[in-house]
Coordinates of C-alpha atoms and ligand atoms in Angstrom, one line a residue:
M1 CA 170.2 141.8 75.0
S2 CA 168.2 138.9 75.0
D3 CA 169.2 135.6 73.8
K4 CA 167.8 132.2 74.1
F5 CA 170.0 129.0 75.1
D6 CA 169.1 125.2 75.3
V7 CA 171.0 125.2 78.5
I8 CA 172.3 127.8 81.3
V9 CA 174.2 126.6 84.1
I10 CA 174.2 128.9 86.9
G11 CA 177.9 128.0 88.2
A12 CA 181.2 127.2 86.5
G13 CA 182.7 124.9 89.5
P14 CA 183.2 121.3 88.7
A15 CA 179.7 120.4 88.6
G16 CA 178.6 123.4 86.5
Y17 CA 181.6 123.7 84.0
V18 CA 181.7 120.0 83.5
A19 CA 177.7 119.9 82.9
A20 CA 178.3 122.8 80.4
I21 CA 180.7 121.2 78.5
R22 CA 178.8 117.9 78.3
A23 CA 175.6 119.7 77.3
A24 CA 177.6 121.4 74.3
Q25 CA 179.1 118.2 73.1
L26 CA 175.5 116.9 73.1
G27 CA 174.7 119.8 70.3
L28 CA 172.8 121.8 73.0
K29 CA 173.3 126.0 72.7
T30 CA 174.8 126.5 76.1
A31 CA 175.7 129.5 78.4
C32 CA 177.3 129.6 81.6
V33 CA 177.2 132.3 84.2
D34 CA 179.9 132.6 87.1
A35 CA 180.5 135.1 89.5
F36 CA 183.9 134.1 90.8
A37 CA 186.8 136.7 90.2
G38 CA 190.4 135.7 90.6
K39 CA 193.3 137.8 92.3
D40 CA 193.2 139.9 89.2
G41 CA 189.5 140.7 89.6
K42 CA 188.8 138.9 86.3
Q43 CA 186.3 136.0 85.8
A44 CA 188.0 132.7 87.0
L45 CA 186.0 129.8 86.1
G46 CA 186.5 126.6 88.2
G47 CA 184.5 127.7 91.2
T48 CA 185.7 126.4 94.8
C49 CA 187.6 123.4 93.1
L50 CA 190.0 125.4 91.0
N51 CA 190.3 128.6 93.0
V52 CA 190.3 127.9 96.6
G53 CA 189.7 124.3 97.1
C54 CA 191.0 120.7 95.7
I55 CA 193.7 122.1 93.2
P56 CA 195.4 125.0 95.4
S57 CA 195.5 122.8 98.3
K58 CA 197.0 119.7 96.5
A59 CA 199.8 122.1 95.1
L60 CA 200.5 123.2 98.7
L61 CA 200.3 119.8 100.2
D62 CA 202.8 118.6 97.5
S63 CA 205.3 121.9 97.8
S64 CA 205.0 121.0 101.6
R65 CA 205.5 117.3 101.5
Q66 CA 208.9 118.2 99.3
F67 CA 210.2 120.5 102.2
H68 CA 209.1 118.2 105.1
N69 CA 210.7 115.3 103.2
L70 CA 213.8 117.3 102.8
T71 CA 213.9 118.2 106.5
H72 CA 212.8 114.8 108.0
N73 CA 213.0 112.2 105.5
F74 CA 215.7 112.2 103.3
A75 CA 218.8 111.6 106.0
V76 CA 217.9 107.8 105.6
H77 CA 218.4 108.1 102.0
G78 CA 222.1 109.3 102.6
I79 CA 220.8 112.8 101.5
S80 CA 221.3 116.0 103.4
A81 CA 221.1 119.8 102.7
D82 CA 222.3 122.5 104.7
N83 CA 220.0 124.8 106.2
P84 CA 216.9 124.4 104.0
R85 CA 214.5 127.0 103.9
I86 CA 210.9 127.8 102.5
D87 CA 210.3 130.9 100.6
V88 CA 206.5 131.3 101.5
A89 CA 205.9 133.8 98.5
T90 CA 207.4 131.4 96.1
F91 CA 205.3 128.7 97.7
V92 CA 202.2 130.4 97.4
G93 CA 202.9 131.8 94.1
R94 CA 203.4 128.5 92.7
K95 CA 200.2 127.8 93.7
D96 CA 198.6 130.9 92.2
K97 CA 200.3 129.9 88.9
I98 CA 198.6 126.4 88.6
V99 CA 195.2 128.0 89.7
K100 CA 195.7 130.4 86.9
Q101 CA 196.6 127.4 84.4
F102 CA 193.4 125.7 85.0
T103 CA 191.0 128.4 85.3
G104 CA 192.5 129.8 82.1
G105 CA 192.2 126.1 81.0
V106 CA 188.4 126.1 81.7
S107 CA 187.8 129.2 79.6
Q108 CA 189.6 127.6 76.9
L109 CA 187.4 124.8 77.0
F110 CA 184.6 127.0 76.9
K111 CA 185.6 128.6 73.7
A112 CA 186.3 125.2 71.9
N113 CA 183.0 124.3 73.0
K114 CA 181.1 127.2 71.9
I115 CA 179.7 127.8 75.2
T116 CA 179.0 131.4 76.0
P117 CA 180.4 132.4 79.7
F118 CA 178.8 135.3 81.4
F119 CA 180.6 137.2 84.4
G120 CA 178.2 137.9 87.2
T121 CA 175.7 136.8 89.6
G122 CA 172.6 134.9 87.9
K123 CA 169.3 134.7 89.4
L124 CA 166.6 132.1 88.2
L125 CA 163.4 133.9 87.4
K126 CA 159.9 132.3 86.7
G127 CA 159.9 130.7 83.3
N128 CA 163.5 129.6 83.1
S129 CA 165.1 133.2 82.6
V130 CA 168.2 134.3 84.2
E131 CA 169.2 137.6 85.3
V132 CA 172.5 138.2 85.1
T133 CA 174.1 141.3 87.5
A134 CA 177.6 141.9 86.1
P135 CA 180.3 143.1 88.6
D136 CA 179.6 146.4 87.6
G137 CA 175.9 146.5 88.3
G138 CA 174.8 145.9 84.7
K139 CA 171.8 143.7 84.4
Q140 CA 170.8 141.6 81.3
T141 CA 168.5 138.7 81.0
I142 CA 168.8 135.6 78.8
S143 CA 166.7 132.5 78.9
A144 CA 166.7 128.8 78.2
T145 CA 164.7 125.9 77.9
N146 CA 166.8 124.2 80.7
V147 CA 168.5 125.8 83.5
I148 CA 171.2 123.7 85.9
L149 CA 172.0 125.3 89.3
A150 CA 175.4 124.7 90.4
S151 CA 175.9 127.6 92.9
G152 CA 178.3 125.3 95.2
S153 CA 179.2 125.7 98.8
V154 CA 180.9 128.3 101.3
P155 CA 182.6 127.8 104.5
I156 CA 180.2 127.7 107.7
E157 CA 181.1 130.5 109.9
L158 CA 181.0 130.3 113.6
P159 CA 178.9 133.1 115.1
F160 CA 181.7 133.5 117.9
A161 CA 184.9 133.2 115.6
K162 CA 184.0 135.1 112.6
F163 CA 186.4 135.2 109.4
D164 CA 188.4 138.7 109.0
G165 CA 190.7 137.4 106.5
K166 CA 193.7 138.3 108.6
N167 CA 193.8 136.0 112.0
I168 CA 190.7 134.1 111.4
V169 CA 190.4 132.6 108.2
D170 CA 188.7 130.1 106.1
N171 CA 189.9 127.7 103.5
A172 CA 190.7 130.9 101.3
G173 CA 192.8 132.5 103.7
A174 CA 194.9 129.7 104.6
L175 CA 196.0 128.8 101.1
D176 CA 197.3 132.5 101.0
L177 CA 199.2 133.0 104.3
T178 CA 202.1 135.3 103.7
E179 CA 204.3 133.5 106.3
V180 CA 204.3 130.5 108.3
P181 CA 202.3 131.2 111.5
K182 CA 204.2 130.2 114.7
R183 CA 201.0 129.0 116.1
L184 CA 198.2 127.9 114.0
G185 CA 194.9 126.8 115.6
V186 CA 192.5 124.7 113.5
I187 CA 188.9 124.4 114.2
G188 CA 187.3 121.0 112.9
A189 CA 189.4 117.8 112.2
G190 CA 187.8 117.0 109.1
V191 CA 189.0 117.0 105.6
I192 CA 190.3 120.5 105.4
G193 CA 191.6 120.8 109.0
L194 CA 193.7 118.0 108.4
E195 CA 195.0 118.7 104.8
L196 CA 195.6 122.4 105.6
G197 CA 196.9 121.8 109.0
S198 CA 199.5 119.3 107.6
V199 CA 200.6 122.0 104.9
W200 CA 201.5 124.5 107.7
K201 CA 202.7 121.8 110.3
R202 CA 205.1 120.7 107.5
L203 CA 206.5 124.1 107.2
G204 CA 207.1 124.5 110.8
A205 CA 203.9 126.0 112.6
D206 CA 202.9 124.4 115.7
V207 CA 199.4 123.1 114.8
T208 CA 196.5 122.3 117.3
I209 CA 193.5 121.2 115.9
L210 CA 190.1 121.3 118.0
E211 CA 187.5 118.7 117.0
A212 CA 184.1 118.9 118.8
L213 CA 183.2 115.3 118.2
P214 CA 184.7 112.6 120.5
D215 CA 185.8 110.3 118.0
F216 CA 188.6 111.0 115.6
L217 CA 187.4 111.2 111.5
S218 CA 184.3 109.2 112.3
V219 CA 183.2 109.5 108.7
A220 CA 186.0 106.9 107.9
D221 CA 186.5 103.4 108.5
A222 CA 187.5 103.0 112.8
D223 CA 190.8 100.9 111.9
V224 CA 191.6 103.5 109.1
A225 CA 191.0 106.2 111.4
K226 CA 192.8 104.8 114.4
I227 CA 196.3 104.4 112.1
A228 CA 195.9 108.0 110.5
A229 CA 195.4 109.3 114.1
R230 CA 198.8 107.4 115.3
E231 CA 200.6 108.9 112.3
F232 CA 199.4 112.6 112.6
A233 CA 200.3 112.3 116.1
K234 CA 204.0 111.2 115.2
Q235 CA 204.2 114.0 113.0
G236 CA 203.5 116.3 115.9
L237 CA 199.9 117.4 115.0
T238 CA 198.1 118.3 118.1
I239 CA 194.5 116.8 117.6
K240 CA 192.2 117.4 120.8
L241 CA 189.0 115.3 120.8
G242 CA 185.5 116.3 122.2
A243 CA 187.1 120.1 122.5
K244 CA 184.2 122.7 121.6
L245 CA 185.4 126.2 120.7
T246 CA 183.2 128.8 122.8
K247 CA 185.3 132.1 122.4
A248 CA 187.8 133.4 119.9
D249 CA 189.2 137.0 120.6
V250 CA 191.7 138.9 118.5
K251 CA 194.1 140.6 120.4
K252 CA 197.2 142.5 119.1
N253 CA 197.5 139.9 116.1
E254 CA 197.0 136.9 118.1
V255 CA 193.7 135.0 118.5
E256 CA 192.8 133.9 122.5
L257 CA 190.8 130.9 122.0
T258 CA 188.7 129.4 125.1
Y259 CA 187.2 125.7 124.5
E260 CA 185.8 123.4 126.5
D261 CA 185.9 119.6 127.0
K262 CA 185.0 116.9 129.5
D263 CA 187.8 118.4 131.6
G264 CA 186.3 121.7 131.7
A265 CA 187.2 125.1 129.8
H266 CA 190.8 125.7 128.8
Q267 CA 192.5 128.4 126.8
L268 CA 194.6 128.5 123.6
T269 CA 196.7 131.6 122.2
V270 CA 197.5 131.2 118.5
D271 CA 198.6 133.6 115.6
K272 CA 196.4 132.3 113.0
L273 CA 193.3 130.4 113.4
L274 CA 191.5 128.3 110.5
V275 CA 188.0 127.5 110.8
A276 CA 186.9 124.6 109.0
V277 CA 183.8 123.3 110.5
G278 CA 182.0 122.1 107.2
R279 CA 180.4 123.8 104.2
R280 CA 176.6 125.0 103.4
A281 CA 174.9 125.0 100.2
Y282 CA 175.3 128.5 98.7
T283 CA 171.9 130.1 97.2
T284 CA 172.1 133.7 98.2
G285 CA 170.5 136.0 95.6
L286 CA 170.2 132.6 93.2
L287 CA 166.4 132.3 93.1
A288 CA 163.7 134.7 92.8
D289 CA 160.8 134.2 95.0
D290 CA 158.4 132.7 92.5
T291 CA 160.3 130.2 90.9
G292 CA 158.9 127.2 93.0
V293 CA 162.2 125.7 93.4
K294 CA 162.5 124.5 97.2
L295 CA 165.4 124.4 99.6
D296 CA 165.5 121.6 102.4
E297 CA 166.2 122.1 106.1
R298 CA 169.9 122.6 105.6
G299 CA 169.3 125.2 102.6
R300 CA 170.1 122.7 100.3
I301 CA 168.0 122.8 96.8
V302 CA 165.9 119.9 96.8
V303 CA 166.2 117.6 93.9
D304 CA 165.0 114.0 92.9
E305 CA 167.0 110.9 92.0
H306 CA 167.6 112.7 88.4
N307 CA 168.8 115.9 90.1
H308 CA 165.3 117.6 88.8
T309 CA 163.8 120.2 91.0
G310 CA 160.7 119.5 90.3
V311 CA 160.1 122.7 88.2
D312 CA 159.7 122.3 84.8
G313 CA 163.5 122.4 83.0
V314 CA 165.5 123.4 86.4
W315 CA 168.0 121.2 87.6
A316 CA 170.6 121.3 90.3
I317 CA 173.7 119.5 90.7
G318 CA 177.1 119.4 93.1
D319 CA 177.6 120.9 96.5
A320 CA 174.4 122.8 96.3
V321 CA 172.4 119.4 96.4
R322 CA 172.4 116.5 98.8
G323 CA 175.1 114.2 98.8
P324 CA 179.0 114.2 99.4
M325 CA 180.6 117.6 98.8
L326 CA 183.3 116.4 96.4
A327 CA 184.2 117.7 93.0
H328 CA 184.1 114.4 91.0
K329 CA 180.4 113.7 92.7
G330 CA 179.5 117.2 91.3
S331 CA 180.9 116.6 88.0
E332 CA 179.3 113.2 87.6
E333 CA 176.2 114.8 88.3
G334 CA 176.8 117.6 85.8
V335 CA 177.3 114.8 82.9
A336 CA 174.3 112.9 84.0
V337 CA 172.0 116.0 83.9
A338 CA 173.2 117.1 80.7
E339 CA 172.5 113.7 79.1
W340 CA 169.1 113.7 80.8
I341 CA 168.5 116.9 79.1
A342 CA 169.4 115.5 75.8
G343 CA 167.2 112.7 75.9
K344 CA 169.9 110.1 77.0
A345 CA 170.5 107.9 79.7
G346 CA 172.7 109.6 82.5
H347 CA 174.1 107.2 85.1
I348 CA 175.6 107.7 89.0
N349 CA 176.1 105.1 91.1
Y350 CA 176.4 107.3 94.5
D351 CA 177.3 103.8 96.3
T352 CA 180.8 104.0 94.8
I353 CA 182.0 107.6 95.1
P354 CA 185.4 107.6 96.5
W355 CA 186.7 109.6 99.4
V356 CA 190.3 110.8 99.6
I357 CA 192.1 112.9 102.0
Y358 CA 195.7 114.0 100.9
T359 CA 197.4 113.9 104.1
E360 CA 200.6 112.0 105.0
P361 CA 199.6 109.1 104.8
E362 CA 196.8 109.5 102.4
I363 CA 193.7 108.1 103.4
A364 CA 191.0 106.6 100.6
W365 CA 188.1 104.7 100.9
A366 CA 184.9 103.5 98.8
G367 CA 181.7 101.5 99.7
K368 CA 180.6 100.5 103.4
T369 CA 182.4 100.9 106.4
E370 CA 182.5 97.8 108.7
K371 CA 180.4 99.9 111.3
E372 CA 177.7 100.4 108.4
L373 CA 177.9 96.7 107.4
K374 CA 177.3 95.9 111.0
D375 CA 174.4 98.2 111.7
A376 CA 172.9 97.1 108.6
G377 CA 173.2 93.4 109.8
I378 CA 175.0 92.4 106.5
P379 CA 177.3 89.4 107.0
Y380 CA 180.6 90.4 105.8
K381 CA 184.5 88.9 105.7
V382 CA 187.3 91.1 106.3
G383 CA 190.9 91.0 104.6
T384 CA 193.7 93.4 105.4
F385 CA 197.5 93.7 104.3
P386 CA 200.0 96.1 105.8
F387 CA 202.3 98.2 103.5
A388 CA 205.0 97.0 106.1
A389 CA 205.3 93.9 103.9
I390 CA 205.1 95.6 100.7
G391 CA 208.5 95.9 99.0
R392 CA 208.0 98.8 97.2
A393 CA 206.6 100.9 100.1
V394 CA 209.9 99.6 101.9
A395 CA 212.2 100.7 99.0
M396 CA 210.3 104.1 98.9
N397 CA 210.7 104.4 103.0
E398 CA 206.8 104.9 103.2
A399 CA 205.7 101.5 104.6
V400 CA 203.0 102.9 106.7
G401 CA 199.3 101.8 106.9
Q402 CA 197.4 98.9 105.3
V403 CA 194.3 98.0 103.1
K404 CA 191.3 96.7 104.5
M405 CA 188.6 94.7 102.3
L406 CA 185.0 94.1 103.2
A407 CA 183.5 91.3 101.2
H408 CA 180.0 89.9 101.7
A409 CA 180.3 86.6 103.8
E410 CA 178.0 84.5 101.6
T411 CA 178.7 86.1 97.9
D412 CA 181.9 87.3 98.3
R413 CA 180.8 90.4 96.6
L414 CA 183.2 93.6 97.3
L415 CA 181.3 95.9 100.0
G416 CA 184.0 98.4 100.8
V417 CA 187.5 99.1 100.8
H418 CA 189.5 101.3 103.1
M419 CA 193.1 102.1 102.8
V420 CA 195.8 104.3 104.8
G421 CA 199.2 104.3 103.2
P422 CA 201.6 105.8 100.5
G423 CA 199.8 106.1 96.9
V424 CA 196.2 105.1 98.3
S425 CA 194.6 108.2 96.2
E426 CA 195.5 106.1 93.1
L427 CA 195.1 102.7 94.5
I428 CA 191.1 103.3 95.2
A429 CA 190.3 103.3 91.6
E430 CA 190.9 99.8 91.5
A431 CA 188.2 99.2 94.1
V432 CA 185.9 101.3 92.6
V433 CA 186.1 99.8 89.3
T434 CA 185.6 96.3 90.9
M435 CA 182.6 97.6 93.0
E436 CA 180.9 99.0 89.9
F437 CA 181.5 96.1 88.3
K438 CA 179.8 94.2 91.1
G439 CA 183.1 92.4 91.2
S440 CA 184.2 89.9 94.4
A441 CA 187.2 89.7 96.5
E442 CA 187.8 86.5 94.5
D443 CA 187.8 88.6 91.0
L444 CA 190.7 90.8 92.6
A445 CA 192.5 88.2 94.0
R446 CA 192.8 86.5 90.8
I447 CA 194.0 89.5 88.9
V448 CA 197.8 89.6 88.2
H449 CA 199.3 92.7 89.9
A450 CA 202.9 94.0 89.1
H451 CA 205.8 93.3 91.3
P452 CA 206.9 95.3 92.9
T453 CA 204.2 98.0 93.2
L454 CA 202.0 99.5 95.9
S455 CA 199.1 97.7 94.3
E456 CA 200.2 94.5 95.6
A457 CA 198.5 95.4 98.9
V458 CA 195.1 95.6 97.2
H459 CA 195.8 92.1 95.9
E460 CA 197.1 90.8 99.0
A461 CA 194.1 92.1 101.1
A462 CA 191.8 90.4 98.4
L463 CA 193.7 87.4 99.2
S464 CA 193.4 87.8 102.8
V465 CA 189.7 87.9 102.8
D466 CA 189.8 84.2 101.9
K467 CA 192.7 83.8 104.5
R468 CA 195.1 82.9 101.6
A469 CA 197.3 86.0 101.6
I470 CA 201.0 85.2 100.8
H471 CA 203.3 87.5 102.6
K472 CA 201.6 87.4 106.0
G473 CA 200.2 84.9 108.8
N474 CA 196.2 84.5 108.1
Ligands
FAD1 P1 181.7 125.5 93.4 O1 182.9 124.9 93.1 O2 181.6 125.8 95.0 O3 181.4 126.2 92.1 C1 180.2 127.2 92.5 C2 180.5 128.3 91.5 O4 179.1 129.1 91.6 C3 181.5 129.4 92.2 O5 182.3 129.7 91.3 C4 180.4 130.4 92.7 O6 181.1 131.7 92.6 C5 179.1 130.2 91.5 N1 178.2 130.7 92.1 C6 177.4 130.5 93.0 N2 176.3 131.5 93.1 C7 176.1 132.0 91.8 C8 175.1 132.8 91.3 N3 174.1 133.2 91.8 N4 175.5 133.4 90.1 C9 176.7 132.9 89.7 N5 177.8 132.3 90.1 C10 177.4 131.8 91.1 N6 186.9 117.9 96.5 C11 187.4 116.9 96.1 O7 186.7 116.0 95.4 N7 188.5 116.5 96.3 C12 189.2 117.5 96.7 O8 190.6 117.4 96.9 C13 188.8 118.8 97.5 N8 189.7 119.6 98.4 C14 189.0 120.6 98.4 C15 189.9 121.5 99.3 C16 189.1 122.6 99.8 C17 189.9 123.7 100.7 C18 187.9 122.9 99.6 C19 187.4 124.2 100.4 C20 187.1 121.8 98.9 C21 187.4 121.0 98.6 N9 186.7 119.8 97.9 C22 187.3 118.7 97.5 C23 185.6 120.0 97.6 C24 185.2 120.6 96.1 O9 185.8 121.9 96.1 C25 183.8 120.7 95.9 O10 182.9 119.8 96.2 C26 183.5 121.3 94.8 O11 184.3 122.6 94.3 C27 181.9 121.6 94.5 O12 181.6 121.8 93.3 P2 180.3 122.8 92.7 O13 180.5 122.8 91.0 O14 179.1 122.3 93.2 O15 180.4 124.2 93.5
NAD2 P1 184.2 118.6 107.4 O1 182.7 118.1 107.6 O2 185.3 117.3 106.8 O3 184.8 118.3 108.9 C1 184.4 119.3 109.8 C2 184.8 119.0 111.0 O4 184.7 120.2 112.0 C3 183.8 117.8 111.6 O5 184.8 116.7 112.0 C4 183.3 118.6 112.7 O6 182.8 117.4 113.7 C5 184.2 119.6 113.2 N1 183.2 120.8 113.8 C6 182.0 121.0 113.7 N2 181.4 122.0 114.3 C7 182.8 122.4 115.2 C8 183.1 123.1 116.4 N3 182.2 124.2 116.7 N4 184.0 123.0 116.8 C9 185.1 121.6 116.6 N5 185.0 121.1 115.5 C10 183.7 121.1 114.9 O7 184.2 119.7 106.9 P2 185.5 120.6 106.3 O8 186.9 120.1 106.5 O9 185.1 122.1 106.3 O10 185.2 120.6 104.7 C11 184.1 120.6 104.0 C12 183.7 119.7 102.9 O11 185.0 119.9 101.8 C13 184.3 118.2 103.1 O12 183.3 117.6 103.9 C14 184.4 117.8 102.0 O13 183.2 117.4 101.4 C15 185.1 118.7 101.2 N6 186.5 118.7 100.9 C16 186.8 117.4 100.6 C17 188.3 117.4 100.4 C18 188.9 116.2 99.4 O14 188.1 115.4 99.1 N7 190.2 115.9 99.9 C19 189.4 118.3 101.3 C20 188.6 119.2 101.6 C21 187.4 119.6 101.5

């Protein structure tokens, strides 16, 4: 079969499927090729995010949070239950249902937008054709004026701790354990290690996280990282810093780990090991040799500021290109590229992309950290406000953490907002909007915030930049 489209997207993760929908909205004849198969072997659109990433991890985080509250936090409200138990099959099954609902939802959106889906592996050929290899090996070639590469990323594998899907698992394996491991080892105290480590800790696993770097959560603002580390320690998550794994031997359904830190070599035996040491762009089989599309030293597809590869009509977006590996970053790139293809003015502001870590407490930030401002020699003022002084947070019994705001010392322009505490995954949006509109701390300070809400912490932190917070000493 030969067919000609305006746009072919390879990859239906949050970058690719959003690009396809936006392209179709703009009147472009669009196809999307994706190889991901769900547990039933059928095509499951939505990529890492919907199948084995954002959505399933949040489903398990939410279920495990309910269980943890029942077993640890409800007593203070006068609520008790006898012998609470967790049924792991139901716990994981609920997650699977949510995944199916959302991957099916993308199929429905494709139908509604008249996007043609192809199930299989897409390879870009010279001249903007795409060879699609179906799961049964059948091949067909389709072509388009524009091709958007959105092939995403895969977990990095350590050569001495290879994934076996049973004892040594990646994110997908850690979302599908059939029982709560007695001892869970995690390599990497990054976003996945903290989120999935928290899930199984809340259900009763003894969780030890080994992190190679000497500093905890060094991508976040140092104050936020310090508060988060203290809270995780209180929850019983063991995080060993400066700890490099050197060996992982699977023996009789256990994994014997050897790691080194400043005090020398140590042994640790666990039942399951989650390796979460980062992800790498995935381009295996994506490009014929003569396409002209280039990869950088980290294997990412090289693109310019408009996500164009330099090859006529070939674009790339999402985890497969530079920038943070976040679903919303990829989606916005998808929208922008579709708009550029249609001759419109696409827009992405990489300076205001929010980060959220869905632990307890949640962590969220946007803009510059204090260290980044210091290193860049930018003069700044700091305002902070603790959730301990927020009535709503105390009423919820979740009065942990703070909001920290960084504003330019002379212009008062908001440069960075760093939060750790209840509901901050939602509160960060206010900071993003303010920064997007180049607002100041005073702008936020003059906006009426409802009482009693968690958002009052944002308001008070903005007031605190000017040393006029009402409910704390300045
Ligand atoms: P992907 O989602 O990886 O999708 C790429 C798709 O392309 C896949 O379906 C793949 O099968 C397909 N593909 C690849 N090559 C080919 C080919 N040659 N032919 C056909 N198909 C191909 N981000 C957040 O913003 N928030 C979160 O809470 C969050 N949680 C996460 C939790 C976990 C456990 C993980 C692993 C990731 C999480 N992420 C989160 C990151 C997020 O999932 C990624 O940033 C996002 O999925 C990247 O989107 P993408 O479309 O670029 O690629
Ligand atoms: P990460 O980059 O967040 O963390 C990896 C950690 O592993 C780092 O702290 C790193 O220092 C450490 N590390 C690397 N090699 C090591 C080694 N040999 N031994 C011990 N530690 C080692 O990566 P991740 O947690 O795998 O997640 C991948 C990406 O997926 C994230 O960067 C993020 O972009 C995305 N993600 C986002 C969310 C979210 O937005 N909430 C959730 C999960 C994943």
